[in-house]
mmCIF file of C-alpha atoms in Angstrom:
data_model
loop_
_atom_site.group_PDB
_atom_site.id
_atom_site.type_symbol
_atom_site.label_atom_id
_atom_site.label_comp_id
_atom_site.label_asym_id
_atom_site.label_seq_id
_atom_site.Cartn_x
_atom_site.Cartn_y
_atom_site.Cartn_z
ATOM 1 C CA GLN S 15 -14.590 5.643 24.003
ATOM 2 C CA ALA S 16 -15.738 5.739 20.406
ATOM 3 C CA VAL S 17 -18.349 3.227 19.371
ATOM 4 C CA GLY S 18 -20.150 2.282 16.193
ATOM 5 C CA ARG S 19 -21.654 -0.635 14.330
ATOM 6 C CA PRO S 20 -20.004 -2.797 11.705
ATOM 7 C CA ALA S 21 -19.724 -2.014 8.045
ATOM 8 C CA PRO S 22 -19.953 -4.400 5.130
ATOM 9 C CA THR S 23 -16.725 -5.523 3.493
ATOM 10 C CA GLN S 24 -17.030 -3.138 0.576
ATOM 11 C CA VAL S 25 -15.986 0.367 1.556
ATOM 12 C CA GLY S 26 -17.544 3.192 -0.396
ATOM 13 C CA ALA S 27 -20.086 5.959 -0.684
ATOM 14 C CA SER S 28 -22.723 3.813 -2.315
ATOM 15 C CA SER S 29 -22.768 1.184 0.416
ATOM 16 C CA GLY S 30 -21.652 1.117 4.012
ATOM 17 C CA TRP S 31 -22.844 1.974 7.459
ATOM 18 C CA LEU S 32 -21.776 5.607 7.095
ATOM 19 C CA GLY S 33 -24.303 6.105 4.297
ATOM 20 C CA PRO S 34 -24.892 9.845 3.770
ATOM 21 C CA ALA S 35 -21.693 10.729 5.619
ATOM 22 C CA TRP S 36 -19.535 9.133 2.920
ATOM 23 C CA ALA S 37 -21.645 10.728 0.202
ATOM 24 C CA ALA S 38 -21.188 14.126 1.871
ATOM 25 C CA MET S 39 -17.434 13.765 1.717
ATOM 26 C CA GLY S 40 -16.746 14.330 -1.949
ATOM 27 C CA ALA S 41 -13.230 14.228 -3.295
ATOM 28 C CA SER S 42 -13.060 18.022 -3.020
ATOM 29 C CA MET S 43 -14.006 18.194 0.664
ATOM 30 C CA PRO S 44 -11.103 19.407 2.851
ATOM 31 C CA ALA S 45 -9.752 16.781 5.209
ATOM 32 C CA ALA S 46 -10.689 18.831 8.283
ATOM 33 C CA ALA S 47 -14.299 19.031 7.119
ATOM 34 C CA ALA S 48 -14.263 15.298 6.406
ATOM 35 C CA ALA S 49 -13.103 14.705 9.975
ATOM 36 C CA ALA S 50 -16.064 16.707 11.297
ATOM 37 C CA VAL S 51 -18.543 14.703 9.199
ATOM 38 C CA LEU S 52 -17.047 11.396 10.278
ATOM 39 C CA ALA S 53 -16.962 12.442 13.915
ATOM 40 C CA ALA S 54 -20.608 13.498 13.822
ATOM 41 C CA THR S 55 -21.566 10.129 12.357
ATOM 42 C CA TRP S 56 -19.496 8.353 14.999
ATOM 43 C CA VAL S 57 -21.260 10.227 17.798
ATOM 44 C CA GLY S 58 -24.629 9.404 16.261
ATOM 45 C CA GLU S 59 -23.738 5.704 16.239
ATOM 46 C CA ALA S 60 -22.578 5.921 19.843
ATOM 47 C CA ALA S 61 -26.114 6.850 20.858
ATOM 48 C CA GLY S 62 -27.222 3.436 19.593
ATOM 49 C CA GLY S 63 -25.072 1.758 22.223
ATOM 50 C CA ALA S 64 -23.238 -0.678 19.914
ATOM 51 C CA SER S 65 -19.799 -1.894 20.901
ATOM 52 C CA SER S 66 -16.830 -0.723 18.856
ATOM 53 C CA SER S 67 -14.707 -3.762 19.680
ATOM 54 C CA SER S 68 -17.270 -6.119 18.143
ATOM 55 C CA ALA S 69 -16.420 -4.725 14.696
ATOM 56 C CA ALA S 70 -12.715 -4.013 15.175
ATOM 57 C CA PRO S 71 -9.906 -6.146 13.703
ATOM 58 C CA ARG S 72 -8.618 -9.099 15.721
ATOM 59 C CA LEU S 73 -5.196 -8.938 14.061
ATOM 60 C CA ILE S 74 -3.302 -5.854 12.854
ATOM 61 C CA GLY S 75 0.017 -5.987 11.008
ATOM 62 C CA LEU S 76 2.232 -2.960 11.615
ATOM 63 C CA GLY S 77 4.960 -3.872 9.125
ATOM 64 C CA TRP S 78 5.982 -1.902 6.056
ATOM 65 C CA PRO S 79 5.237 -3.232 2.563
ATOM 66 C CA ARG S 80 7.544 -6.067 1.446
ATOM 67 C CA THR S 81 7.598 -7.619 4.921
ATOM 68 C CA GLY S 82 5.050 -10.369 4.333
ATOM 69 C CA THR S 83 1.934 -8.203 4.578
ATOM 70 C CA GLY S 84 0.153 -9.981 1.735
ATOM 71 C CA SER S 85 0.896 -13.373 3.259
ATOM 72 C CA LEU S 86 -0.331 -12.134 6.632
ATOM 73 C CA CYS S 87 -3.624 -10.966 5.109
ATOM 74 C CA ASP S 88 -4.130 -14.246 3.272
ATOM 75 C CA ALA S 89 -3.379 -16.169 6.472
ATOM 76 C CA ALA S 90 -5.819 -14.072 8.510
ATOM 77 C CA GLU S 91 -8.611 -14.703 6.036
ATOM 78 C CA ALA S 92 -7.779 -18.425 5.917
ATOM 79 C CA LEU S 93 -8.121 -18.435 9.721
ATOM 80 C CA LYS S 94 -11.658 -17.039 9.306
ATOM 81 C CA LEU S 95 -10.856 -13.772 11.066
ATOM 82 C CA GLY S 96 -12.885 -11.922 8.468
ATOM 83 C CA PRO S 97 -11.868 -9.787 5.471
ATOM 84 C CA CYS S 98 -8.387 -8.288 5.701
ATOM 85 C CA TYR S 99 -7.887 -4.568 5.140
ATOM 86 C CA HIS S 100 -4.916 -4.151 2.798
ATOM 87 C CA LEU S 101 -3.798 -1.623 0.236
ATOM 88 C CA ARG S 102 -5.802 -3.559 -2.329
ATOM 89 C CA THR S 103 -8.915 -2.636 -0.304
ATOM 90 C CA LEU S 104 -8.304 0.993 -1.212
ATOM 91 C CA LEU S 105 -7.585 0.192 -4.837
ATOM 92 C CA HIS S 106 -10.875 -1.658 -5.185
ATOM 93 C CA ALA S 107 -12.954 0.810 -3.172
ATOM 94 C CA GLY S 108 -11.927 4.049 -4.877
ATOM 95 C CA ASP S 109 -10.854 7.491 -3.728
ATOM 96 C CA GLU S 110 -13.584 7.860 -1.084
ATOM 97 C CA ALA S 111 -12.012 5.049 0.966
ATOM 98 C CA TRP S 112 -9.100 7.381 1.726
ATOM 99 C CA ALA S 113 -11.407 9.795 3.592
ATOM 100 C CA PRO S 114 -10.875 8.461 7.156
ATOM 101 C CA TRP S 115 -7.097 8.409 6.661
ATOM 102 C CA GLU S 116 -7.171 11.930 5.247
ATOM 103 C CA ALA S 117 -9.241 13.053 8.215
ATOM 104 C CA ALA S 118 -6.970 11.307 10.734
ATOM 105 C CA ALA S 119 -3.884 12.964 9.259
ATOM 106 C CA ALA S 120 -5.632 16.361 9.428
ATOM 107 C CA SER S 121 -6.634 16.009 13.094
ATOM 108 C CA GLN S 122 -3.371 17.360 14.433
ATOM 109 C CA GLY S 123 -3.099 17.749 18.184
ATOM 110 C CA ASN S 124 -6.071 15.457 18.905
ATOM 111 C CA ARG S 125 -4.733 11.943 19.460
ATOM 112 C CA SER S 126 -8.032 10.380 20.493
ATOM 113 C CA ARG S 127 -9.776 11.754 17.386
ATOM 114 C CA ARG S 128 -7.018 10.399 15.159
ATOM 115 C CA ALA S 129 -7.327 7.018 16.864
ATOM 116 C CA GLU S 130 -11.108 7.008 16.312
ATOM 117 C CA LEU S 131 -10.710 7.778 12.633
ATOM 118 C CA ALA S 132 -8.053 5.118 12.104
ATOM 119 C CA VAL S 133 -10.338 2.505 13.670
ATOM 120 C CA LEU S 134 -13.229 3.828 11.603
ATOM 121 C CA ALA S 135 -11.237 3.207 8.407
ATOM 122 C CA LEU S 136 -10.926 -0.476 9.371
ATOM 123 C CA ARG S 137 -14.573 -0.936 10.277
ATOM 124 C CA GLY S 138 -15.991 -4.254 9.103
ATOM 125 C CA HIS S 139 -12.607 -5.961 8.690
ATOM 126 C CA GLY S 140 -11.393 -8.773 10.933
ATOM 127 C CA SER S 141 -7.733 -8.094 10.207
ATOM 128 C CA ALA S 142 -5.516 -5.439 8.633
ATOM 129 C CA ALA S 143 -1.974 -5.139 7.290
ATOM 130 C CA ASP S 144 0.261 -3.257 4.838
ATOM 131 C CA VAL S 145 -0.304 0.444 4.156
ATOM 132 C CA PRO S 146 -1.853 2.815 5.005
ATOM 133 C CA VAL S 147 -2.271 0.780 8.221
ATOM 134 C CA ALA S 148 1.463 0.757 9.021
ATOM 135 C CA ALA S 149 1.697 4.515 8.482
ATOM 136 C CA PHE S 150 -0.940 5.052 11.211
ATOM 137 C CA TRP S 151 0.582 2.655 13.735
ATOM 138 C CA GLU S 152 0.686 5.294 16.482
ATOM 139 C CA GLU S 153 -3.025 6.002 16.113
ATOM 140 C CA LEU S 154 -3.831 2.279 16.241
ATOM 141 C CA LEU S 155 -1.749 1.744 19.378
ATOM 142 C CA ASP S 156 -3.544 4.722 20.925
ATOM 143 C CA ALA S 157 -6.834 3.103 19.941
ATOM 144 C CA GLU S 158 -5.815 -0.094 21.739
ATOM 145 C CA ALA S 159 -4.888 1.867 24.864
ATOM 146 C CA LEU S 160 -8.260 3.668 24.753
ATOM 147 C CA GLY S 161 -10.205 0.416 24.396
ATOM 148 C CA MET S 162 -11.399 1.099 20.849
ATOM 149 C CA LEU S 163 -10.106 -2.182 19.403
ATOM 150 C CA HIS S 164 -10.920 -5.844 19.946
ATOM 151 C CA PRO S 165 -10.096 -6.697 23.592
ATOM 152 C CA ASN S 166 -7.715 -9.445 22.419
ATOM 153 C CA VAL S 167 -6.260 -7.649 19.406
ATOM 154 C CA LEU S 168 -2.888 -8.970 18.232
ATOM 155 C CA PHE S 169 -0.337 -6.628 16.646
ATOM 156 C CA VAL S 170 2.177 -8.274 14.319
ATOM 157 C CA LEU S 171 5.593 -6.757 13.657
ATOM 158 C CA PRO S 172 7.859 -8.304 10.998
ATOM 159 C CA ARG S 173 11.289 -9.759 11.671
ATOM 160 C CA ARG S 174 12.728 -9.003 8.224
ATOM 161 C CA PRO S 175 16.229 -7.451 8.491
ATOM 162 C CA ALA S 176 16.540 -3.914 7.121
ATOM 163 C CA ASP S 177 19.120 -4.711 4.416
ATOM 164 C CA GLU S 178 17.073 -7.638 3.130
ATOM 165 C CA TRP S 179 13.924 -5.522 3.158
ATOM 166 C CA TYR S 180 15.623 -2.708 1.209
ATOM 167 C CA THR S 181 16.858 -5.089 -1.483
ATOM 168 C CA SER S 182 13.279 -6.228 -2.070
ATOM 169 C CA ALA S 183 11.678 -2.793 -1.723
ATOM 170 C CA GLU S 184 14.088 -0.784 -3.872
ATOM 171 C CA ALA S 185 12.875 -2.368 -7.114
ATOM 172 C CA THR S 186 9.204 -2.480 -6.088
ATOM 173 C CA VAL S 187 7.444 -0.181 -3.637
ATOM 174 C CA LEU S 188 10.297 2.322 -3.308
ATOM 175 C CA ALA S 189 10.586 2.566 -7.084
ATOM 176 C CA GLY S 190 6.968 3.698 -7.225
ATOM 177 C CA TRP S 191 7.452 6.213 -4.408
ATOM 178 C CA ARG S 192 10.569 7.566 -6.110
ATOM 179 C CA GLN S 193 8.528 8.130 -9.280
ATOM 180 C CA HIS S 194 5.917 10.010 -7.253
ATOM 181 C CA ALA S 195 8.412 12.085 -5.280
ATOM 182 C CA ASN S 196 10.415 13.030 -8.360
ATOM 183 C CA GLY S 197 7.365 13.752 -10.490
ATOM 184 C CA ASP S 198 8.156 10.909 -12.895
ATOM 185 C CA ALA S 199 4.943 8.886 -12.448
ATOM 186 C CA THR S 200 2.798 8.639 -15.586
ATOM 187 C CA PRO S 201 -0.040 9.155 -15.072
ATOM 188 C CA ARG S 202 0.294 10.864 -11.711
ATOM 189 C CA SER S 203 -2.843 9.457 -10.117
ATOM 190 C CA SER S 204 -4.665 10.637 -7.018
ATOM 191 C CA HIS S 205 -3.809 7.254 -5.495
ATOM 192 C CA ALA S 206 -0.077 7.839 -6.028
ATOM 193 C CA ASN S 207 -0.367 11.336 -4.556
ATOM 194 C CA ARG S 208 -2.080 10.005 -1.436
ATOM 195 C CA MET S 209 0.429 7.166 -1.146
ATOM 196 C CA GLY S 210 3.171 9.760 -1.058
ATOM 197 C CA ARG S 211 1.505 12.171 1.331
ATOM 198 C CA LEU S 212 -0.318 9.804 3.714
ATOM 199 C CA VAL S 213 2.015 6.802 3.641
ATOM 200 C CA TRP S 214 5.626 7.356 2.650
ATOM 201 C CA GLU S 215 6.018 10.853 4.054
ATOM 202 C CA ARG S 216 4.656 9.555 7.367
ATOM 203 C CA LEU S 217 6.788 6.407 7.368
ATOM 204 C CA LEU S 218 9.986 8.190 6.338
ATOM 205 C CA LYS S 219 9.070 11.210 8.494
ATOM 206 C CA HIS S 220 10.004 13.807 5.931
ATOM 207 C CA ASN S 221 8.049 15.799 3.365
ATOM 208 C CA ARG S 222 10.792 16.635 0.928
ATOM 209 C CA SER S 223 9.694 16.828 -2.692
ATOM 210 C CA ARG S 224 12.341 14.438 -4.035
ATOM 211 C CA LEU S 225 13.727 11.033 -3.130
ATOM 212 C CA ARG S 226 17.118 9.956 -4.466
ATOM 213 C CA LEU S 227 17.951 6.267 -4.473
ATOM 214 C CA PRO S 228 20.325 4.596 -3.948
ATOM 215 C CA GLU S 229 21.969 7.802 -2.640
ATOM 216 C CA GLU S 230 19.451 7.990 0.229
ATOM 217 C CA ARG S 231 19.531 4.285 0.989
ATOM 218 C CA HIS S 232 20.868 4.931 4.491
ATOM 219 C CA GLU S 233 18.030 7.355 5.293
ATOM 220 C CA VAL S 234 15.365 4.866 4.178
ATOM 221 C CA ILE S 235 16.933 1.991 6.131
ATOM 222 C CA THR S 236 17.240 4.225 9.187
ATOM 223 C CA ALA S 237 13.522 5.056 8.963
ATOM 224 C CA TYR S 238 12.663 1.356 8.633
ATOM 225 C CA GLU S 239 14.725 0.465 11.707
ATOM 226 C CA ARG S 240 13.300 3.418 13.640
ATOM 227 C CA HIS S 241 9.780 2.191 12.911
ATOM 228 C CA ILE S 242 10.580 -1.266 14.294
ATOM 229 C CA ARG S 243 12.233 0.216 17.374
ATOM 230 C CA GLU S 244 9.419 2.650 18.148
ATOM 231 C CA VAL S 245 6.700 0.005 17.772
ATOM 232 C CA LEU S 246 8.641 -2.284 20.136
ATOM 233 C CA GLU S 247 8.900 0.545 22.658
ATOM 234 C CA ARG S 248 5.211 1.480 22.556
ATOM 235 C CA ALA S 249 3.240 -1.688 21.863
ATOM 236 C CA PRO S 250 2.041 -3.754 24.854
ATOM 237 C CA PRO S 251 4.337 -6.828 24.927
ATOM 238 C CA GLU S 252 1.408 -9.147 25.587
ATOM 239 C CA ARG S 253 -0.300 -7.852 22.429
ATOM 240 C CA LEU S 254 2.740 -7.968 20.116
ATOM 241 C CA LEU S 255 4.106 -10.816 17.983
ATOM 242 C CA ARG S 256 7.378 -10.679 16.032
ATOM 243 C CA TRP S 257 6.704 -12.809 12.981
ATOM 244 C CA GLY S 258 7.648 -13.514 9.365
ATOM 245 C CA PRO S 259 6.011 -15.636 6.647
ATOM 246 C CA GLU S 260 8.798 -18.183 7.019
ATOM 247 C CA ASP S 261 7.476 -18.855 10.547
ATOM 248 C CA GLY S 262 4.246 -20.246 9.103
ATOM 249 C CA TRP S 263 1.053 -20.939 10.998
ATOM 250 C CA ALA S 264 2.268 -21.970 14.445
ATOM 251 C CA PRO S 265 3.236 -18.606 16.043
ATOM 252 C CA LEU S 266 0.168 -16.835 14.653
ATOM 253 C CA CYS S 267 -2.254 -19.533 15.728
ATOM 254 C CA ASP S 268 -0.656 -19.851 19.149
ATOM 255 C CA ALA S 269 -0.899 -16.088 19.771
ATOM 256 C CA LEU S 270 -4.496 -16.003 18.553
ATOM 257 C CA GLY S 271 -5.549 -19.172 20.365
ATOM 258 C CA ILE S 272 -6.664 -20.763 17.085
ATOM 259 C CA PRO S 273 -5.945 -24.348 15.925
ATOM 260 C CA VAL S 274 -3.345 -24.681 13.179
ATOM 261 C CA PRO S 275 -5.135 -25.384 9.867
ATOM 262 C CA ASP S 276 -4.286 -28.361 7.678
ATOM 263 C CA GLU S 277 -3.725 -26.275 4.537
ATOM 264 C CA PRO S 278 -0.266 -24.996 3.515
ATOM 265 C CA PHE S 279 0.687 -21.519 4.672
ATOM 266 C CA PRO S 280 -0.128 -18.932 1.943
ATOM 267 C CA TRP S 281 3.327 -17.435 1.473
ATOM 268 C CA ARG S 282 3.408 -14.833 -1.300
ATOM 269 C CA ASN S 283 6.676 -13.925 -2.952
ATOM 270 C CA GLY S 284 5.911 -11.944 -6.133
ATOM 271 C CA ARG S 285 7.739 -8.699 -6.908
ATOM 272 C CA LEU S 286 6.126 -7.257 -10.026
ATOM 273 C CA SER S 287 2.515 -7.934 -9.050
ATOM 274 C CA SER S 288 3.043 -6.472 -5.598
ATOM 275 C CA PHE S 289 4.624 -3.341 -7.052
ATOM 276 C CA ARG S 290 1.754 -2.763 -9.479
ATOM 277 C CA GLU S 291 -0.813 -3.305 -6.694
ATOM 278 C CA GLU S 292 1.076 -0.944 -4.419
ATOM 279 C CA PHE S 293 0.802 2.001 -6.758
ATOM 280 C CA GLY S 294 -2.480 1.281 -8.497
ATOM 281 C CA LEU S 295 -0.922 0.634 -11.893
ATOM 282 C CA GLN S 296 -3.072 -2.337 -12.875
ATOM 283 C CA GLU S 297 -4.241 -2.250 -16.486
ATOM 284 C CA GLY S 298 -7.366 -3.565 -18.088
ATOM 285 C CA HIS S 299 -7.301 -5.693 -21.203
ATOM 286 C CA LEU S 300 -7.469 -2.619 -23.444
ATOM 287 C CA GLY S 301 -4.541 -0.917 -21.711
ATOM 288 C CA LEU S 302 -2.457 -4.072 -21.892
ATOM 289 C CA ALA S 303 -3.298 -4.536 -25.570
ATOM 290 C CA LEU S 304 -2.256 -0.951 -26.331
ATOM 291 C CA ARG S 305 1.043 -1.404 -24.510
ATOM 292 C CA CYS S 306 1.730 -4.637 -26.405
ATOM 293 C CA ALA S 307 0.882 -2.937 -29.703
ATOM 294 C CA ALA S 308 3.236 -0.069 -28.890
ATOM 295 C CA LEU S 309 6.010 -2.527 -28.049
ATOM 296 C CA VAL S 310 5.532 -4.408 -31.332
ATOM 297 C CA LEU S 311 5.527 -1.127 -33.253
ATOM 298 C CA ASN S 312 8.732 0.029 -31.578
ATOM 299 C CA LEU S 313 10.427 -3.243 -32.444
ATOM 300 C CA ALA S 314 9.115 -3.394 -36.003
ATOM 301 C CA LEU S 315 9.601 0.252 -36.997
ATOM 302 C CA PRO S 316 13.413 0.107 -37.402
ATOM 303 C CA ALA S 317 13.121 -3.014 -39.586
ATOM 304 C CA VAL S 318 10.447 -1.382 -41.747
ATOM 305 C CA CYS S 319 12.558 1.760 -42.173
ATOM 306 C CA PHE S 320 15.605 -0.316 -43.092
ATOM 307 C CA TRP S 321 13.575 -2.290 -45.640
ATOM 308 C CA ALA S 322 12.155 0.908 -47.151
ATOM 309 C CA CYS S 323 15.607 2.441 -47.469
ATOM 310 C CA CYS S 324 16.940 -0.690 -49.153
ATOM 311 C CA CYS S 325 14.034 -0.756 -51.567
ATOM 312 C CA ARG S 326 14.518 2.902 -52.369
ATOM 313 C CA ALA S 327 18.216 2.401 -52.935
ATOM 314 C CA GLY S 328 17.521 -0.590 -55.168
ATOM 315 C CA THR S 329 15.007 1.401 -57.194
ATOM 316 C CA GLY S 330 17.542 4.178 -57.608
ATOM 317 C CA ASP S 331 20.187 1.750 -58.848
ATOM 318 C CA ASP S 332 17.756 0.250 -61.370
ATOM 319 C CA ALA S 333 16.827 3.688 -62.673
ATOM 320 C CA ALA S 334 20.469 4.636 -63.075
ATOM 321 C CA GLU S 335 21.158 1.418 -64.961
ATOM 322 C CA ASP S 336 18.216 2.096 -67.290
ATOM 323 C CA ARG S 337 19.535 5.571 -68.043
ATOM 324 C CA GLU S 338 22.978 4.159 -68.837
ATOM 325 C CA ASN S 339 21.480 1.565 -71.146
ATOM 326 C CA LYS S 340 19.466 4.224 -72.954
ATOM 327 C CA SER S 341 22.528 6.435 -73.392
ATOM 328 C CA ASP S 342 24.355 3.528 -74.941
#
């Protein structure tokens, strides 16, 4: 059984219980080498005798994006379970936060090592949801079976029907993945590359270089339904809750043994903001200002050209009239 001690909320090379291990894993380090560094650190922590379950999440959402993962994270934090590990955790932490996921994906043929690394990625968080968590659901269920997680961990699986999910996802998270898969993303960031390789290729269970939508709608829906079915088959029934944001506090609190809070349930329902978070496309004030300036220029340029042409034509007519008057 892998053990370790908790990390602070912020994941990164500059701070965190891994310390030199994170610093050793630069962006250029191969995933297999990163796995060795992480494993060595894990073994070193095991010698200290700390319990892994004391730092592991109490609640883990295994649903795909656009199934209420943001609402689940907000609810978990409102219930004082601790910080929730979400895709936004990676966006804020930087490229080095992908290292445990990279290492887990590279540890082929070693299920216990992959489980250790998946739990390591969540260290210091009281809950987790969204991706890349959902893409490593098998490793997290293995971790539960091996006793690496909280002894009363609750897995949450969404109830959102596949057709309804696809309608929401096609214009948001799947649009971003389609850009990545088809090479249309601008700029093509390291985050987008990892999202494709470590998340969508694992969830869809294919590594083809292109994704055609809506032509491949059936394939995507089939993968979504397969994920639900396989989690239901493998997860311990006493540790699994089927839930959606529309269910509110009661089922979550009942399963966790926590009183229902007085505050309203934090149900998110934004499309554009979720899409931009999903693919790391947030812009600073300068980037937004430049985009607005470009939009204004594109709208104004035709009018300016039309005005210039009219002025030029008018000047030409005046010159012609002057020549006629002089000839007279």
